[in-house]
């Protein structure tokens, strides 16, 4: 059985009608006789969506119990047993309740597809994993339920369900999405016109990219070479010279004139050895084009205009940006430059922009790195033509001239052709030219004519001298050309090695970047660094770049051993011997970079282990003293109460029970801090951010301190803050308890709040002994107590936990000196963007607003708090995977 087909209705925003569209498609399939069942659809109380479920077979959901509450999820086993042709599955990004078959619903869908069942599903654009940061910057809320982009991209069909922001807001106002009591809050929050417009643009751009992939696939399957101008794509041709930055910036300005334009910078490397471009300049240009939102590409091709046009047509480009030639004007004698050739051959479907720059006609700073022994085929052919064919043409012309120019002048003309052939084709075409010229001079111009004999001895000497001079000149010209090309090659090698050594020594090059530079330098298709543990062990890739890297040195076009158990493997072409010196330097540097990366990783691991050992040592010390003290007190009180030797009065019993309760509270507080620090160390604290007033949280955090020990100053005019209320309460409680502990008797601690810009500050001011500047950061480390002389219970975790919770909520906690003596703790929190709304709302899986504390879209209340596991709209509603902090919030009362 083949894999099923996946069709996705992608919504630009909650409420646009993607579920309705999915159900309508289900009815159309049923009318055509298809076997369609509903695997899971949530109608969220919308009458029109609920009506669409009528007439469709629904597979019974699976009930799951989680933390004392009942939830229902899609029953994958029942669906597989039913085996329909088509399954309708809503909310692809949904997180399943723990205990389900899979963690995510998209994994359930993958199972159905593998079983040959076609699936029609829905997802909103804000749930795409790659857009998480963008959506958070737009809406101010992080999406907690996401689906990998690749899952959606693999769909056989993607249909965008779109609606203008104005129409969606009208639909909301008419009560077609939410009930009337929730409309105002939703319109003022998530469904603001700006939010909806931005989400709509995200959806359109994402679907446009997917459509472009389909278009490229179609063009490739049908071998369509012409450009279809469906989208502006601007190709920038780079030479590696300094003018490349100007061309990239010009292309960026051209792209900015049209929405959705794309920039592709391409460097064409010849396939005959080291590239002529400066690696340093190419690296700078790569960074520049990526910073401007474009992409950098490396293409191999001996004919630059043909390779550039093939690349442009391959990516369906509409425009090409090239720079004016840096060659001297006399070079145009040998033919048009790259720009003129591309403009001539581009055709009507490609616009070519020739951009002027400061390097025009100044010549190339780095000559083409290529020895005379490996001249291109065109140069060799031109050399042989100049050495063999042109002397025949010259002889024909001279024999038809009425006035004989004389043997000396004729020899000079043939000598000029010999020099030209040496310049073009090297030594051998020049020697052939000298031989052909000598024979032609003997046959046509030295008496007796038309015979290979010479009557005058002077002419014999002249022709012999001509051959000798021609051969000498050819040898000298060829040697000069070789020296010039060797100097250019050494210059290129020295620049490559200098830049390589400097970047590696400065630690600026990663292994992948070094291998990529190697691939570009030697114009290879792929480069891989291979290693193995022993002679008989298989090779493993330590790093690779390029398509289809080899996995064994034997399969590579070029294999360079670095050590007994490490080798460099390059594929694409065979390198000449003179390139291997630079390749060896690259290989040595690659081994150094790999060793350095591993040493850095080992050092980081050692640091983590040392930190863990330090924490474990401190924990043992805390357990041996601070935890045993309240245990000893509890045990003594219990033993006294159980003793039959003493008759305790009611007052004595009450006092002993009070001691037991105090000791238990101290243990609860210590264990709570230990657990909190453990969560912070392992990164498992996930704050549930919502907007709340400070005066709702701060007073609750003061319940654990003696009455009259704190003065509270929290103005009601402060804006709301975007925090996790439970974590904020715990943070303030720990800071205030620490301040009260060190504050002198009769000096109350001041807790004051103020508003600065987009931040709200909470200051906890005490008049205690204070902390020296060098110790202000140290007091936030775990198991640290200033002076190592605690006053009261504690293991030195309160401030460390407080700072960890503050940073988890995108806040800060710092220590300052109190004027006049003492310490001030400054807690900085992010102010809510919406000011002081009248209604506290959360948003469910469809973006639907619900008052805080009420059930989610399914109407099921449970440990998930404001919403059940379907809550995924803007991350405010809890999912079961976020409930690991419940124990913290239950203990987050007054300390």
PDB file of C-alpha atoms in Angstrom, residues 37 89 268 270 296 314 443 458 472 508 552 556 608 620 674 700 738 764 779 802 888:
ATOM      1  CA  UNK A  37     -14.451   9.866   8.378  1.00  0.00           C
ATOM      2  CA  UNK A  89      -8.045  15.840  11.304  1.00  0.00           C
ATOM      3  CA  UNK A 268      31.531  31.605 -11.263  1.00  0.00           C
ATOM      4  CA  UNK A 270      36.769  28.260 -13.495  1.00  0.00           C
ATOM      5  CA  UNK A 296      25.274  33.281  -2.016  1.00  0.00           C
ATOM      6  CA  UNK A 314      17.781  27.676 -13.669  1.00  0.00           C
ATOM      7  CA  UNK A 443      59.792  28.659 -51.069  1.00  0.00           C
ATOM      8  CA  UNK A 458      73.415  35.174 -47.754  1.00  0.00           C
ATOM      9  CA  UNK A 472      64.663  32.250 -29.136  1.00  0.00           C
ATOM     10  CA  UNK A 508      37.071  33.224  13.572  1.00  0.00           C
ATOM     11  CA  UNK A 552      35.413   7.065   2.080  1.00  0.00           C
ATOM     12  CA  UNK A 556      37.004  10.841  -3.700  1.00  0.00           C
ATOM     13  CA  UNK A 608      29.763  22.013  33.686  1.00  0.00           C
ATOM     14  CA  UNK A 620      25.813  17.912  50.831  1.00  0.00           C
ATOM     15  CA  UNK A 674      16.371  23.177  46.106  1.00  0.00           C
ATOM     16  CA  UNK A 700       0.571  38.067  48.402  1.00  0.00           C
ATOM     17  CA  UNK A 738      16.310  38.035  52.481  1.00  0.00           C
ATOM     18  CA  UNK A 764      13.345  46.225  47.880  1.00  0.00           C
ATOM     19  CA  UNK A 779      25.453  36.657  46.360  1.00  0.00           C
ATOM     20  CA  UNK A 802      14.859  34.781  42.458  1.00  0.00           C
ATOM     21  CA  UNK A 888       5.860  25.656  42.377  1.00  0.00           C
TER      22      UNK A 888
END
